[in-house]
Coordinates of C-alpha atoms and ligand atoms in Angstrom, one line a residue:
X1 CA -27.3 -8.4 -22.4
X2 CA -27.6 -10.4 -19.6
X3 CA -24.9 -10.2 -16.7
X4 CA -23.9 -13.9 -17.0
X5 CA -23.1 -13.5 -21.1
X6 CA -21.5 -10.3 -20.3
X7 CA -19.4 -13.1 -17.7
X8 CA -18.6 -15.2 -20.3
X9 CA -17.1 -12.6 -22.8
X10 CA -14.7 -12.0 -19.2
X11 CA -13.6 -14.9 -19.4
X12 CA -13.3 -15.4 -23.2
X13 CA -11.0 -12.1 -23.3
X14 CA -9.0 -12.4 -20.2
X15 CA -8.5 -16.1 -20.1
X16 CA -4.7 -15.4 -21.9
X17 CA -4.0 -13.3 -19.5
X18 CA -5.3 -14.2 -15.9
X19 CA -6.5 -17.7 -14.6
X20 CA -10.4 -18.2 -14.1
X21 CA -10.6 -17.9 -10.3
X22 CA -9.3 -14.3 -10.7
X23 CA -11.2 -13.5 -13.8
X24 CA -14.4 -14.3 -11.9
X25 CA -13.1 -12.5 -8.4
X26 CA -12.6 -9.4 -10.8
X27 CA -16.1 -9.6 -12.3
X28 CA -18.0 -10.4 -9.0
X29 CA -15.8 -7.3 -7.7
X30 CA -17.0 -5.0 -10.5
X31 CA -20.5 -5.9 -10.7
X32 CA -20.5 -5.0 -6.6
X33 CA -19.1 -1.6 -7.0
X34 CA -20.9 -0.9 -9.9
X35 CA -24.3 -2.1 -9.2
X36 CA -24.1 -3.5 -5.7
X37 CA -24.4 -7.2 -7.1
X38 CA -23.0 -9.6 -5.0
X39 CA -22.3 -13.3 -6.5
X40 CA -25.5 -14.6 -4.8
X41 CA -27.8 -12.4 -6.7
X42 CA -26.3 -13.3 -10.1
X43 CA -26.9 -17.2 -8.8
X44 CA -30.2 -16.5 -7.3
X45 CA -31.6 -14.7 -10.6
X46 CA -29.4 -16.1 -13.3
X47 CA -31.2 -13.9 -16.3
X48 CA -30.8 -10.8 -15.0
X49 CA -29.7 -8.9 -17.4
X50 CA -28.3 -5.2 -18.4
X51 CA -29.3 -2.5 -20.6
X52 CA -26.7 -0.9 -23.1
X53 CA -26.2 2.1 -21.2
X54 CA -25.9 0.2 -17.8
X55 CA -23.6 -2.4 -19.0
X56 CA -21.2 0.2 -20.5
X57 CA -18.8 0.5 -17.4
X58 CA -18.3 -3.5 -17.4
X59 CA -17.0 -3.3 -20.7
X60 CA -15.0 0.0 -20.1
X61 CA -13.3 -2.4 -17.1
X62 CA -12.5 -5.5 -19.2
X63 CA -11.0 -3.0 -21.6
X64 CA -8.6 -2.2 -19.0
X65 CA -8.0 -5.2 -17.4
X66 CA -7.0 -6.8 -20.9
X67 CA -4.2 -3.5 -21.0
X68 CA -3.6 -5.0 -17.1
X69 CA -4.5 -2.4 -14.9
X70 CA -4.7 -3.2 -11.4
X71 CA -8.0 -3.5 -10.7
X72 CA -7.7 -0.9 -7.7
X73 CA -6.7 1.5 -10.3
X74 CA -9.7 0.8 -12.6
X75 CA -12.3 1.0 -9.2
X76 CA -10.2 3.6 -7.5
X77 CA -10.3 2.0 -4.6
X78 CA -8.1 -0.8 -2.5
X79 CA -8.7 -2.3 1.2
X80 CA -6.0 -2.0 3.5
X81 CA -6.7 -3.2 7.6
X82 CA -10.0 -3.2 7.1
X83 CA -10.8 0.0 5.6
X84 CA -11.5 1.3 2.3
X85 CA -8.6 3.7 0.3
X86 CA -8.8 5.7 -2.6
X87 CA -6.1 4.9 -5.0
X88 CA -4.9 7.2 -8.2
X89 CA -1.6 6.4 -10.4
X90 CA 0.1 8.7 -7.9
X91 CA 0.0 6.4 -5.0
X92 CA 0.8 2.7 -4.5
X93 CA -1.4 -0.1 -4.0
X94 CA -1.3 -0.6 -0.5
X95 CA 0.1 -4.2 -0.4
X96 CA -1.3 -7.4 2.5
X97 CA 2.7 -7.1 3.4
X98 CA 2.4 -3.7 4.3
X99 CA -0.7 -4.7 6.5
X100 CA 1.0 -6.8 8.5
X101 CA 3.8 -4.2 9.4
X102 CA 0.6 -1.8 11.0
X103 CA -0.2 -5.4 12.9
X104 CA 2.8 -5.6 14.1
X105 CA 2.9 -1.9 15.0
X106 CA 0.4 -2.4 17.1
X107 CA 1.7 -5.8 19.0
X108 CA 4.6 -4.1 20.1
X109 CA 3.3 -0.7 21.3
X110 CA 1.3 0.0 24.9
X111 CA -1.9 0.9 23.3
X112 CA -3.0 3.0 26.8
X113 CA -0.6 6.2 26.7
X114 CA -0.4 8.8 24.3
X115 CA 1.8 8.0 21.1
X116 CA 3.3 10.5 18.6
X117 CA 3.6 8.8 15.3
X118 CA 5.7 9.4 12.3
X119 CA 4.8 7.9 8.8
X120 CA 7.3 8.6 6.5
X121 CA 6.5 8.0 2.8
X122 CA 2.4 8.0 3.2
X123 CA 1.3 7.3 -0.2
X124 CA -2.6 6.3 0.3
X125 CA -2.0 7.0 3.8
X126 CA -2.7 3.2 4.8
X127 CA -0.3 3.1 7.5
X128 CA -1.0 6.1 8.7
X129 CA -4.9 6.6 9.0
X130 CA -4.6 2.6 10.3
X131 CA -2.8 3.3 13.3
X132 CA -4.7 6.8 13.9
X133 CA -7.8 4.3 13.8
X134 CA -6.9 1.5 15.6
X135 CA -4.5 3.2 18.2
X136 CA -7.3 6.1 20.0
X137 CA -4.3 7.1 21.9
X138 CA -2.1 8.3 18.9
X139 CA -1.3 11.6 17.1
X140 CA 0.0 10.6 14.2
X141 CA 1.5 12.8 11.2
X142 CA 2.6 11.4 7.4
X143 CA 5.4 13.0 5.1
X144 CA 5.2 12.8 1.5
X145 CA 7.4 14.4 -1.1
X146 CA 4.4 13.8 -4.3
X147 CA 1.2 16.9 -2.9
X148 CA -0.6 14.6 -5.6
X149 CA -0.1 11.3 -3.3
X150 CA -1.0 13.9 -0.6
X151 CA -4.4 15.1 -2.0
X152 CA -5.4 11.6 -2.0
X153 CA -4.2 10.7 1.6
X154 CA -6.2 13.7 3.1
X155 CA -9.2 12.4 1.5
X156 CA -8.9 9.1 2.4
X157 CA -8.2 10.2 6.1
X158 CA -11.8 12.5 5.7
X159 CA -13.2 9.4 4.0
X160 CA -12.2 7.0 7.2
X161 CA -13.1 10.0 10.0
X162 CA -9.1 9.7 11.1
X163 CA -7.3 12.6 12.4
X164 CA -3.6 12.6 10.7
X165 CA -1.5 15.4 10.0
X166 CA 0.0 15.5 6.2
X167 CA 3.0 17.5 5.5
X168 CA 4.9 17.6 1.8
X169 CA 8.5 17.2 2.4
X170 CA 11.3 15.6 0.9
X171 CA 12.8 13.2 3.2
X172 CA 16.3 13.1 2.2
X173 CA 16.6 16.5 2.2
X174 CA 14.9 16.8 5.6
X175 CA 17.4 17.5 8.3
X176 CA 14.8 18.9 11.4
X177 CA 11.5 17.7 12.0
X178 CA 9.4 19.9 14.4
X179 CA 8.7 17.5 17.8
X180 CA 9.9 14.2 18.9
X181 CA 8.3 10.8 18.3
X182 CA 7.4 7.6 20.0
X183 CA 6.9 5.7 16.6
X184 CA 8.7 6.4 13.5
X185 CA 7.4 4.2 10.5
X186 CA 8.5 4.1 6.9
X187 CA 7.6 2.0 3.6
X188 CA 9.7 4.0 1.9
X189 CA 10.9 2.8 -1.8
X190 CA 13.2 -0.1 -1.8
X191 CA 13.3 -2.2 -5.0
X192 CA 16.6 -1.6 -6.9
X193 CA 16.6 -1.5 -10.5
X194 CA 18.4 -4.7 -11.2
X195 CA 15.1 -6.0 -9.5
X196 CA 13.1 -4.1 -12.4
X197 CA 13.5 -7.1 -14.8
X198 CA 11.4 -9.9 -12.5
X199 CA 8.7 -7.4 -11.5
X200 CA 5.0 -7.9 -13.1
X201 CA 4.5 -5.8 -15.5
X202 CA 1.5 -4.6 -14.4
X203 CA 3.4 -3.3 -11.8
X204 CA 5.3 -1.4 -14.0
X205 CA 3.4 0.0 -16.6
X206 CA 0.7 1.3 -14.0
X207 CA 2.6 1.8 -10.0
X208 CA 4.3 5.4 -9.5
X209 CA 8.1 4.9 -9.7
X210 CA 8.8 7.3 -7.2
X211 CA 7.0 4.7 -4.8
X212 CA 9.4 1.8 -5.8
X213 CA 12.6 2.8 -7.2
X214 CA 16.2 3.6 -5.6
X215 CA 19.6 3.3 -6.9
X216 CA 21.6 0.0 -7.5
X217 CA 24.3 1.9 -5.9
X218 CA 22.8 3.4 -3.0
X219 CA 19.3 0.8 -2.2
X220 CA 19.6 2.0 1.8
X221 CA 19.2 5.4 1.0
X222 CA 15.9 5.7 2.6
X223 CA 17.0 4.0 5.3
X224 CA 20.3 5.8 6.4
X225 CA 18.0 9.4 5.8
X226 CA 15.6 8.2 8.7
X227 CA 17.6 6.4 10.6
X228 CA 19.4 9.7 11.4
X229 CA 16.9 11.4 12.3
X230 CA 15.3 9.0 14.4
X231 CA 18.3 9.0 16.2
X232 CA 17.5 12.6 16.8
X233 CA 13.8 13.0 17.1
X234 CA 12.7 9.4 18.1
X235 CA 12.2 9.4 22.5
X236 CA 14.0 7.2 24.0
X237 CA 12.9 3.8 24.0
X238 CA 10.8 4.6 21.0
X239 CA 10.4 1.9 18.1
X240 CA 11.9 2.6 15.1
X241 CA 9.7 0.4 12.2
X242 CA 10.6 -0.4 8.6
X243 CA 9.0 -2.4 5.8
X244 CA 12.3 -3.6 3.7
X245 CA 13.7 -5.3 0.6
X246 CA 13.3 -9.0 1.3
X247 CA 16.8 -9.4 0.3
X248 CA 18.3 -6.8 2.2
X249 CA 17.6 -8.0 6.0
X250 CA 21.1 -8.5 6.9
X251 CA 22.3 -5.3 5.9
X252 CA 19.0 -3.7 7.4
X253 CA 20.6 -5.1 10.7
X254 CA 23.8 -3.9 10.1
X255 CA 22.4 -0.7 9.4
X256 CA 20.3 -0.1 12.6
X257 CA 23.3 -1.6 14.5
X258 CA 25.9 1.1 13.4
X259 CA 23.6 3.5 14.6
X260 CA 23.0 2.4 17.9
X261 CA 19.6 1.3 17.7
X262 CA 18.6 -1.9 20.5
X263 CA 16.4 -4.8 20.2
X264 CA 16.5 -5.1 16.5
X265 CA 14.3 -7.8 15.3
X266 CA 13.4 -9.3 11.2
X267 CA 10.3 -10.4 10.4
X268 CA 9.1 -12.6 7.8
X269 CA 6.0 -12.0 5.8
X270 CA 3.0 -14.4 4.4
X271 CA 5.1 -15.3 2.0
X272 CA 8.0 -16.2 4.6
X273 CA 10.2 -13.4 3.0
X274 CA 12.3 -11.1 5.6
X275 CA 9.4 -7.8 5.4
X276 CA 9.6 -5.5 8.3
X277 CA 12.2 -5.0 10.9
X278 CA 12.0 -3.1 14.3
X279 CA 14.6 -1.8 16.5
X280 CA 14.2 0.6 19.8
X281 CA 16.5 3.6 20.3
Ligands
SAM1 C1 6.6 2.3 -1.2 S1 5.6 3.7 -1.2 C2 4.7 3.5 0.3 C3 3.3 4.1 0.3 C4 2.5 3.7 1.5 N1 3.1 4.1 2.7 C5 2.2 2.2 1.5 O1 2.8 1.5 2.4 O2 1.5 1.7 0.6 C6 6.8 5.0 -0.8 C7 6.3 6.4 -0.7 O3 7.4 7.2 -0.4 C8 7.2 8.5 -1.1 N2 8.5 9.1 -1.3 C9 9.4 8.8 -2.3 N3 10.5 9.6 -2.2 C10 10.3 10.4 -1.1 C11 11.1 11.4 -0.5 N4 12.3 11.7 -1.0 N5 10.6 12.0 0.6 C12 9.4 11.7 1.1 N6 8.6 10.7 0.5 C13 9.1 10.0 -0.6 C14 6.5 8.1 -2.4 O4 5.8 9.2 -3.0 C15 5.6 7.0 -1.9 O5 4.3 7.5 -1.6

């Protein structure tokens, strides 16, 4: 069939669900990966066309997208600072919030000494291998409590030629860590069930709810666990650096206050919600 039919049945069977301007970033997308395609070949030789067999995977995709998958699920892959991550059901979507917190990393820290880093709640590793990559003076080392979301960090650290050390561990159980840090960083999971009923369901049906989910009761959790320990294993004058729940700054401040940390500091993201917040011991 040719690849601009094969377009049209996209936009036929998606148009109830997504507006046009994604459906065609998700087909150019596709047609890249799959067959290295970019948009300008299609318009340069509109007739090209597909065999059965090599068409098969396109039609596998819209499948999935019509169920909603994320599109990063159905490639396996997402872009995160510039580089290219493996993603499986077991980790999050690394989110353009989150890439703004590893920006901000690096605007506040003296790029030209050593730094030990701390990534607590790795995921894809995103954070992690992105500051191992764009800091040359860093030794960084991610905790994860899910070996699956492990597996996939290590590769992604082979696949990106960046040194991190992974370790499995369950942060709130974690009451020593082994050496003392210059950076701690966490995106650990924030959104509070109550928040469960205005989140996409794509989001739901297909994201890891270990990633996302804490207690109505208890949404700092994550929070108060490393908090305490940065207090304890953070150098002084080291950064302490959250992404947070947009509706939570205040207490965020509140919390870093009560334990003594300095300089605290909310930022907004893109979307000019309160995103990250830094504090120094
Ligand atoms: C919001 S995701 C962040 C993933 C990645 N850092 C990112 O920014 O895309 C939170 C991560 O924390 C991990 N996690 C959840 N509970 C944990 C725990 N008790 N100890 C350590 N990690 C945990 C999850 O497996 C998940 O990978």
């Amino acid at each position: 069939m040719r690849l601009k039919e094969i377009k049209q049945i996209f936009h036929k069977e998606l148009e109830a669900v997504y507006d046009a301007m994604e459906i065609d970033s998700f087909f150019y997308r596709l047609i890249e990966q799959y067959y290295d395609f970019t948009r300008l070949t299609l318009a340069l030789q509109p007739e090209m066309s597909l065999s059965k067999e090599e068409e098969q995977p396109l039609f596998e995709a819209l499948a999935e997208l019509k169920e909603q998958k994320p599109l990063q699920y159905i490639l396996k892959t997402a872009y995160f600072c510039g580089l290219t991550f493996e993603v499986t059901p077991d980790t999050l979507i690394p989110r353009p919030e989150t890439e703004e917190l590893v920006q901000w990393i690096g605007e506040t820290v003296d790029k030209n000494v050593p730094l030990r880093i701390l990534d607590i709640g790795t995921g894809s590793g995103c954070i992690a291998i992105s500051l191992a990559k764009s800091l040359a003076n860093a030794e960084v080392t991610a905790i994860d409590i899910s070996s699956k979301a492990l597996e996939v960090a290590k590769r992604n650290a082979e696949n990106n030629n960046a040194s991190v050390i992974f370790i499995q561990t369950d942060i709130l159980e974690t009451t020593q860590l082994s050496q003392t840090y210059d950076v701690i960083v966490s995106n650990p999971p924030y959104v509070r069930m109550l928040e469960k009923a205005s989140m996409k369901s794509n989001v739901l049906a297909y994201e890891p709810h270990t990633a996302l989910f804490v207690e109505d009761k208890n949404p700092l959790i994550f929070y108060e666990a490393i908090t305490e320990l940065a207090k304890r294993y953070l150098e002084e004058g080291g950064w302490l650096f959250f992404e947070i729940n947009q509706y939570l700054g205040v207490e965020m401040k509140e919390l870093l206050a009560k334990h003594q940390f300095k300089n605290s500091s909310l930022q907004k993201d893109m979307y000019g919600n309160d995103r990250m917040i830094k504090a120094q011991k």
